[in-house]
Coordinates of C-alpha atoms and ligand atoms in Angstrom, one line a residue:
M1 CA 4.1 -13.8 1.9
H2 CA 1.8 -10.9 2.8
M3 CA 0.9 -7.8 1.0
D4 CA 1.7 -4.6 2.8
K5 CA 1.4 -1.7 0.4
G6 CA 3.4 1.3 1.9
L7 CA 5.1 -1.2 4.3
D8 CA 3.1 0.2 7.2
H9 CA 3.3 -3.1 9.0
T10 CA 6.6 -4.4 8.0
I11 CA 9.8 -4.5 10.0
I12 CA 12.8 -4.7 7.7
G13 CA 15.6 -5.3 10.3
E14 CA 17.1 -4.1 13.6
S15 CA 18.6 -0.6 14.4
T16 CA 20.3 1.1 17.3
K17 CA 19.8 4.5 15.9
S18 CA 16.3 5.9 16.6
F19 CA 13.4 4.6 18.8
I20 CA 10.0 6.0 18.0
D21 CA 6.8 5.3 20.0
G22 CA 4.1 6.7 17.7
Q23 CA 1.3 6.3 20.2
K24 CA 3.1 8.2 23.0
G25 CA 4.9 10.6 20.9
I26 CA 8.4 9.5 22.0
L27 CA 11.6 9.9 20.0
E28 CA 15.1 8.7 21.2
F29 CA 18.4 8.7 19.5
N30 CA 20.3 5.6 20.8
G31 CA 18.1 5.7 23.9
I32 CA 18.5 9.5 24.6
D33 CA 15.2 11.5 24.6
I34 CA 15.1 14.1 21.7
D35 CA 14.1 16.7 24.2
A36 CA 17.3 16.3 26.2
L37 CA 19.3 16.3 22.9
A38 CA 17.6 19.4 21.8
R39 CA 18.3 21.2 25.1
H40 CA 21.8 20.0 25.7
S41 CA 23.5 18.7 22.5
T42 CA 24.7 20.0 19.2
F43 CA 24.4 18.8 15.6
E44 CA 28.0 17.6 15.7
E45 CA 27.6 15.7 18.9
V46 CA 24.3 14.0 17.7
T47 CA 26.0 13.0 14.5
F48 CA 28.8 11.4 16.5
L49 CA 26.1 9.6 18.7
L50 CA 24.2 8.4 15.6
W51 CA 27.4 7.1 13.9
N52 CA 29.0 5.5 17.0
D53 CA 26.0 4.5 19.2
R54 CA 27.4 6.5 22.1
L55 CA 28.1 10.2 23.1
P56 CA 31.8 11.3 22.6
N57 CA 34.0 12.5 25.5
A58 CA 35.5 16.0 25.2
D59 CA 38.5 15.0 23.2
E60 CA 36.5 12.7 20.8
L61 CA 34.0 15.6 20.2
A62 CA 36.9 18.0 19.4
A63 CA 38.4 15.6 17.1
F64 CA 35.1 14.9 15.3
E65 CA 34.4 18.6 15.0
A66 CA 37.8 19.1 13.5
E67 CA 37.2 16.2 11.1
I68 CA 34.1 17.8 9.8
R69 CA 35.6 21.3 9.5
S70 CA 38.5 19.9 7.6
E71 CA 36.0 19.0 4.8
Y72 CA 33.9 22.2 4.8
E73 CA 35.5 23.5 1.5
L74 CA 33.8 22.5 -1.7
G75 CA 37.0 22.8 -3.7
P76 CA 37.5 24.2 -7.2
E77 CA 36.0 21.2 -9.1
L78 CA 32.7 21.1 -7.3
L79 CA 32.4 24.9 -7.2
D80 CA 33.1 25.1 -11.0
M81 CA 30.3 22.4 -11.5
L82 CA 28.0 24.5 -9.2
R83 CA 28.5 27.6 -11.3
L84 CA 27.3 25.6 -14.3
V85 CA 23.9 24.8 -12.7
P86 CA 21.0 26.8 -14.0
R87 CA 20.2 29.7 -11.6
D88 CA 16.6 28.9 -11.6
A89 CA 17.0 25.2 -10.7
S90 CA 15.2 23.9 -7.5
P91 CA 17.7 23.8 -4.6
M92 CA 16.8 20.2 -3.8
H93 CA 17.6 19.2 -7.4
V94 CA 20.9 21.1 -7.1
L95 CA 21.8 19.4 -3.8
R96 CA 21.0 16.0 -5.3
T97 CA 23.1 16.7 -8.4
M98 CA 26.1 18.0 -6.5
V99 CA 26.1 15.1 -4.0
S100 CA 26.0 12.8 -7.0
A101 CA 28.8 14.9 -8.6
M102 CA 31.0 14.3 -5.5
G103 CA 31.2 10.6 -6.6
T104 CA 32.8 11.8 -9.8
T105 CA 35.5 13.7 -8.1
D106 CA 36.4 11.2 -5.3
P107 CA 39.2 8.8 -6.4
D108 CA 38.0 6.5 -3.6
C109 CA 34.5 6.4 -4.9
N110 CA 34.6 2.6 -5.6
D111 CA 36.3 1.6 -2.4
Q112 CA 33.6 -0.2 -0.5
S113 CA 35.3 -0.6 2.8
F114 CA 33.5 0.6 5.9
E115 CA 36.2 3.4 6.5
S116 CA 35.8 4.6 2.9
E117 CA 32.0 4.7 3.1
R118 CA 32.3 6.7 6.4
A119 CA 34.8 9.1 4.8
K120 CA 32.3 9.7 1.9
A121 CA 29.6 10.4 4.4
M122 CA 31.7 12.8 6.3
K123 CA 32.5 14.7 3.0
V124 CA 28.8 15.0 2.1
L125 CA 27.8 16.0 5.6
A126 CA 30.5 18.6 5.8
K127 CA 30.0 20.0 2.3
T128 CA 26.2 20.1 2.1
P129 CA 25.9 23.5 3.9
A130 CA 28.4 25.1 1.4
I131 CA 26.5 23.6 -1.5
I132 CA 23.2 25.1 -0.3
A133 CA 24.7 28.4 0.7
A134 CA 26.8 28.8 -2.4
F135 CA 23.9 28.1 -4.7
S136 CA 21.6 30.5 -2.8
R137 CA 24.2 33.3 -3.4
L138 CA 25.0 32.4 -7.0
R139 CA 21.4 32.5 -8.1
K140 CA 21.2 36.0 -6.8
G141 CA 24.4 37.0 -8.7
E142 CA 26.5 37.0 -5.5
E143 CA 29.8 35.2 -5.0
P144 CA 30.0 32.2 -2.6
V145 CA 31.4 32.9 0.8
A146 CA 34.3 30.7 1.9
P147 CA 33.6 28.6 5.1
K148 CA 35.3 29.5 8.3
P149 CA 36.8 26.4 10.0
D150 CA 36.6 27.9 13.3
L151 CA 32.8 27.9 13.3
N152 CA 30.4 25.0 14.0
V153 CA 28.1 23.6 11.3
A154 CA 25.1 25.8 12.1
T155 CA 27.0 29.0 12.4
N156 CA 29.2 28.5 9.4
F157 CA 26.1 27.7 7.3
L158 CA 24.5 31.0 8.3
W159 CA 27.8 32.8 7.7
M160 CA 28.3 31.3 4.2
L161 CA 24.6 32.1 3.4
N162 CA 24.4 35.7 4.4
G163 CA 28.1 36.9 4.3
E164 CA 27.8 38.0 7.9
M165 CA 28.1 36.4 11.3
P166 CA 24.7 35.3 12.7
G167 CA 23.5 36.2 16.1
E168 CA 24.1 33.7 18.8
A169 CA 20.3 32.9 19.2
S170 CA 19.9 32.3 15.4
A171 CA 22.9 30.1 15.2
R172 CA 21.7 28.1 18.2
A173 CA 18.2 28.0 16.7
I174 CA 19.5 26.3 13.5
D175 CA 21.8 24.0 15.6
V176 CA 18.7 22.7 17.5
C177 CA 16.7 22.3 14.2
L178 CA 19.6 20.2 12.9
V179 CA 19.5 18.2 16.0
L180 CA 15.7 17.6 15.8
H181 CA 15.8 16.6 12.1
A182 CA 19.0 14.4 12.3
D183 CA 17.4 10.9 12.3
H184 CA 14.0 9.3 12.4
G185 CA 14.2 5.5 12.0
I186 CA 13.3 3.9 8.6
N187 CA 11.5 6.9 7.0
A188 CA 11.2 6.9 3.2
S189 CA 14.4 8.6 2.4
T190 CA 16.5 6.6 4.9
F191 CA 14.8 3.3 3.4
S192 CA 15.8 4.6 -0.1
A193 CA 19.4 5.0 1.0
M194 CA 19.5 1.6 2.6
V195 CA 18.1 -0.1 -0.5
T196 CA 20.8 1.6 -2.5
I197 CA 23.8 0.5 -0.3
A198 CA 22.3 -2.9 0.1
T199 CA 23.2 -3.6 -3.6
Q200 CA 26.9 -2.9 -2.6
S201 CA 26.6 0.5 -4.3
D202 CA 28.3 3.4 -2.6
M203 CA 27.5 6.2 0.0
Y204 CA 27.3 9.0 -2.7
S205 CA 24.7 7.0 -4.5
A206 CA 22.8 6.2 -1.4
L207 CA 22.6 9.8 -0.2
T208 CA 21.7 10.9 -3.7
S209 CA 18.8 8.4 -3.5
A210 CA 17.9 9.8 -0.1
I211 CA 17.9 13.4 -1.3
G212 CA 15.6 12.6 -4.2
T213 CA 13.2 10.8 -1.9
L214 CA 13.2 13.6 0.8
R215 CA 12.1 16.3 -1.6
G216 CA 8.6 14.9 -2.0
P217 CA 5.8 17.0 -0.2
L218 CA 4.6 13.9 1.6
H219 CA 8.0 13.7 3.2
G220 CA 10.7 16.4 3.7
G221 CA 9.1 18.7 1.1
A222 CA 6.3 19.4 3.4
N223 CA 7.9 22.2 5.3
E224 CA 8.0 24.4 2.2
R225 CA 4.4 23.6 1.4
V226 CA 3.5 24.6 5.0
M227 CA 5.0 28.0 4.4
H228 CA 3.3 28.5 1.0
M229 CA 0.1 27.3 2.8
L230 CA 0.4 29.9 5.5
Q231 CA 1.1 32.6 2.9
D232 CA -1.8 31.6 0.8
I233 CA -4.2 31.8 3.8
G234 CA -2.8 35.3 4.4
S235 CA -4.4 36.2 7.7
I236 CA -5.8 34.5 10.9
D237 CA -9.3 35.4 10.0
K238 CA -9.0 33.2 6.9
V239 CA -7.8 30.2 8.8
D240 CA -11.1 28.6 9.9
G241 CA -12.5 28.6 6.4
F242 CA -9.4 27.2 4.9
V243 CA -9.2 24.3 7.3
A244 CA -12.8 23.6 6.9
E245 CA -12.6 23.6 3.1
S246 CA -9.5 21.5 3.1
L247 CA -11.0 18.8 5.4
A248 CA -14.4 18.8 3.5
S249 CA -12.5 18.3 0.1
K250 CA -10.2 15.6 1.8
S251 CA -7.1 17.5 0.8
K252 CA -4.1 17.1 3.2
I253 CA -3.1 20.0 5.4
M254 CA 0.7 20.1 5.1
G255 CA 2.6 19.6 8.2
F256 CA 0.0 17.3 9.8
G257 CA -0.3 13.6 10.1
H258 CA 2.4 10.9 10.2
R259 CA 2.8 7.3 9.2
V260 CA 4.1 6.5 12.7
Y261 CA 3.1 9.2 15.1
K262 CA -0.6 9.1 16.2
A263 CA 0.2 11.6 18.9
L264 CA 1.9 14.9 18.8
D265 CA 5.5 14.6 17.1
P266 CA 7.8 15.3 19.9
R267 CA 9.9 17.4 17.5
A268 CA 6.8 19.6 16.7
K269 CA 6.4 20.1 20.5
Y270 CA 9.9 21.7 20.7
L271 CA 9.7 23.5 17.3
R272 CA 6.5 25.2 18.4
T273 CA 8.3 26.9 21.3
F274 CA 11.0 27.9 18.9
A275 CA 8.5 29.2 16.4
E276 CA 6.8 31.3 19.0
K277 CA 10.1 32.8 20.4
I278 CA 11.7 33.5 17.1
A279 CA 8.6 34.7 15.3
D280 CA 7.9 37.2 18.2
E281 CA 11.5 38.4 18.1
T282 CA 11.4 38.8 14.3
G283 CA 7.9 40.3 13.8
N284 CA 6.3 37.2 12.5
H285 CA 3.9 36.7 15.3
D286 CA 0.9 36.4 12.9
L287 CA 2.5 33.4 11.2
Y288 CA 2.8 31.7 14.6
A289 CA -0.9 32.8 15.6
M290 CA -2.1 31.3 12.3
S291 CA -0.2 28.1 12.9
T292 CA -1.6 27.6 16.5
R293 CA -5.1 28.4 15.2
I294 CA -4.7 25.6 12.5
Q295 CA -3.4 23.2 15.2
D296 CA -6.3 23.9 17.5
I297 CA -8.9 23.3 14.7
M298 CA -7.1 20.2 13.4
E299 CA -7.0 18.8 17.0
R300 CA -10.7 19.4 17.4
E301 CA -11.7 18.0 14.0
V302 CA -9.2 15.1 13.4
G303 CA -7.2 14.7 16.7
D304 CA -9.3 11.5 17.3
K305 CA -7.8 10.1 14.0
G306 CA -4.3 10.6 15.3
I307 CA -3.6 13.5 13.1
Y308 CA -1.3 15.9 14.8
P309 CA 1.4 18.4 13.7
N310 CA 4.5 16.8 12.6
V311 CA 8.1 18.1 12.4
D312 CA 7.5 20.2 9.3
F313 CA 4.6 22.3 10.6
Y314 CA 6.5 24.6 13.0
S315 CA 9.9 24.2 11.4
A316 CA 8.3 26.3 8.5
T317 CA 7.6 29.4 10.7
T318 CA 11.0 28.9 12.5
Y319 CA 13.0 28.8 9.3
F320 CA 11.0 31.7 7.7
S321 CA 11.6 33.8 10.8
L322 CA 15.2 33.1 10.7
G323 CA 15.3 34.6 7.2
L324 CA 15.8 31.3 5.2
E325 CA 14.4 31.4 1.7
I326 CA 11.4 29.0 1.5
D327 CA 13.0 26.7 -1.1
L328 CA 16.0 26.2 1.2
F329 CA 13.8 24.6 3.9
T330 CA 13.9 21.1 2.6
P331 CA 17.7 21.3 1.8
V332 CA 18.2 22.3 5.4
F333 CA 16.3 19.2 6.3
A334 CA 18.6 17.2 4.1
L335 CA 21.7 19.0 5.6
S336 CA 20.7 17.6 9.0
R337 CA 19.4 14.2 7.9
N338 CA 22.8 13.4 6.3
A339 CA 23.7 12.3 9.8
G340 CA 20.8 9.8 10.0
W341 CA 21.0 8.6 6.4
A342 CA 24.7 7.8 6.8
A343 CA 24.2 6.2 10.2
H344 CA 21.6 3.8 8.8
V345 CA 23.7 3.3 5.5
L346 CA 26.8 2.3 7.6
E347 CA 24.6 0.1 9.8
Q348 CA 23.2 -1.7 6.8
H349 CA 26.8 -1.9 5.3
Q350 CA 28.0 -3.7 8.5
D351 CA 25.3 -6.4 8.3
N352 CA 24.0 -6.3 4.7
R353 CA 21.4 -8.3 2.9
L354 CA 20.2 -7.3 -0.6
I355 CA 16.6 -5.6 0.0
R356 CA 14.4 -7.0 -2.7
P357 CA 10.7 -7.3 -1.8
R358 CA 8.0 -9.1 -4.1
C359 CA 4.7 -7.8 -5.6
Q360 CA 1.5 -9.6 -6.3
Y361 CA 1.3 -10.1 -10.1
T362 CA -2.1 -9.3 -11.3
G363 CA -1.4 -9.3 -15.0
P364 CA -2.5 -12.0 -17.6
H365 CA -0.7 -15.3 -18.4
G366 CA -0.1 -17.1 -21.6
S367 CA -0.5 -14.1 -23.9
D368 CA 0.6 -14.5 -27.5
Y369 CA 3.1 -12.3 -29.1
V370 CA 1.1 -10.6 -31.9
P371 CA 3.2 -9.4 -34.8
I372 CA 3.0 -5.6 -35.2
E373 CA 1.3 -5.7 -38.6
E374 CA -1.5 -7.7 -37.0
R375 CA -2.1 -5.2 -34.1
Ligands
SDX1 C1 8.1 13.7 7.4 O1 8.3 8.8 8.1 C2 9.0 9.8 8.8 O2 9.5 9.6 9.9 C3 9.0 11.1 8.1 C4 9.5 12.3 8.9 C5 11.0 12.2 9.2 O3 11.5 12.7 10.1 O4 11.7 11.5 8.3 O5 8.8 12.4 10.2 C6 9.4 13.6 8.1 O6 8.0 13.3 6.3 C7 6.8 14.2 8.2 C8 5.6 14.1 7.3 C9 5.5 15.4 6.4 N1 4.3 15.3 5.4 C10 3.3 16.0 5.5 O7 3.1 16.8 6.3 C11 2.3 15.9 4.3 C12 1.0 15.8 4.9 N2 0.7 14.5 5.6 C13 0.1 13.4 4.9 O8 0.3 13.4 3.6 C14 0.1 12.1 5.7 O9 -0.3 12.4 6.9 C15 1.4 11.3 5.6 C16 1.9 11.0 4.3 C17 2.6 12.0 6.4 C18 1.2 9.9 6.3 O10 0.1 9.4 5.7 P1 -0.4 7.9 5.8 O11 0.2 7.3 7.0 O12 -0.1 7.2 4.5 O13 -1.9 8.2 6.2 P2 -3.0 8.3 5.1 O14 -2.6 9.3 4.0 O15 -3.5 6.9 4.7 O16 -4.2 9.1 6.0 C19 -4.9 8.4 6.9 C20 -6.2 9.2 7.2 C21 -6.8 9.6 5.8 O17 -8.3 9.8 6.1 P3 -9.2 8.6 5.7 O18 -9.1 8.4 4.3 O19 -8.9 7.4 6.6 O20 -10.6 9.3 6.1 O21 -5.7 10.5 7.7 C22 -6.1 11.5 6.9 C23 -6.2 10.9 5.5 O22 -7.2 11.7 4.6 N3 -4.9 12.5 6.8 C24 -4.9 13.8 6.8 C25 -3.7 14.3 6.8 N4 -2.9 13.2 6.9 C26 -3.6 12.1 6.9 N5 -6.0 14.6 6.6 C27 -5.8 15.9 6.5 N6 -4.5 16.4 6.5 C28 -3.5 15.7 6.6 N7 -2.3 16.2 6.6

C-alpha cells in the first residue's frame, strides 16, 4: 500500500483512448496527434474514433452522423422538465439535472448491456447541445429552437442557441473546439464517471457524476473563471500588476498549470491561434492582447515550475468572441467531453473491476460510547 493523495503517481488501468506526454506537451487520440485532428477532423469523426479505436470510412461516418442526428430532439417530457427549472439556475447544474432526468425517461435505463450503455451515451451526446441551447433561450424568455437534422453538431448547436444560421467560420471554430476538448485521459471528471460505472451503475449516472465533477474551477470550470479574470483586469495596462499580485499572494491564475502538462498544453497552442483570429475578426483584440501579456509574464515568472497555459486559457477568449454567454463555456466543454467520458465508461464496462481505494486511518481506537446524558 502507498499513500498518493490526488493520485498524481497512480495508474489505475490501461486505455487506448488518449496518450498524453506532459513533459513534451503531446496529446494523441488513439495515436493520432491532436493537431492533425483539429486541422482535418470533426467532432462526430473524433467521437467515432474514441468509441471505436479507429477512424470511420465514409459510409461509417455518414451512418454515425445520422445516428447522432436521429437523437437531437429533446422530446416533450424532457422539454417540459426543462421549462420547470428555475431561470436563474447555473447552466452546469441544469445540464447535470437534465442528464440525470434522462435516466427517468429511458425505459432501458436498467439494461446494463454494452449496446444499451452505448445507446444511452449516444442520447446524452446528441441531446446535450439542445439542453444547453434551450435553457439559454428559456432563461431569456425566448422559446427553444428545434434542431435541424441536416446540420452537424456544432452548426446545429449555434442554430438552436441563436435562432439563426451561424457563419461557416464560427461553426467550424466551435467544431474544432469540440474536437480539442473531446478527451484527455483519466482527468477528474472521467475518473468520476469510471468509478460510477464500475459499480455496475448506468451511463446516465456516470455522465451525471462527470458533469458534477467538471464544473469545479480547478477543472472544466476554469474557462469561465478565465473570462471573469480578464474582465476584472479590464485593460492591458493593469495586467502586470494583477499577475504580480496574484503570484505574490500565491493565488492561482485561472487557465494556467496542469496536473500532467509541465509544458504548453498542445490544445492551448491551437486555441491561441484561434483566439487571435476570431478576436481580431470580432473586435475583441484587447482580450487576446491581455491574454498573451499574461502568458508572457507567467512564462517568465513560473515557466521553470512547469506552469503554462492549459486548454481553458485561450478557449475563454475564443468562446467569448464567438458570442457565447460566459456561463455556457463549461457546458460547452461538457458537450464535447461527453465523447471522451463515454469512451472511457464503455472501456471500463468491457473490462470492469470495482474501483475502491483505501485511506490511511488516523483517528483513535478503542473509544468508549459515552451516553448522551454524560457528554
Ligand atoms: C482542466 O486533468 C486534466 O486533464 C484536466 C483537463 C482536461 O482536459 O480534462 O486538462 C482540463 O481541468 C485544465 C486545468 C484547468 N484548471 C485551472 O486552470 C485552474 C488553475 N490551475 C491550478 O489550480 C492547478 O494548476 C491545477 C489544479 C490545474 C493542477 O494543480 P496541481 O497539479 O495540483 O498542482 P499544485 O496546485 O500542487 O501546484 C504546484 C505548484 C504550486 O506552487 P508551490 O506551492 O509548489 O510553490 O504550482 C503552482 C502552485 O501554487 N501553481 C500555480 C498555478 N497552478 C499551479 N500558480 C499560479 N497559478 C496557477 N494556475
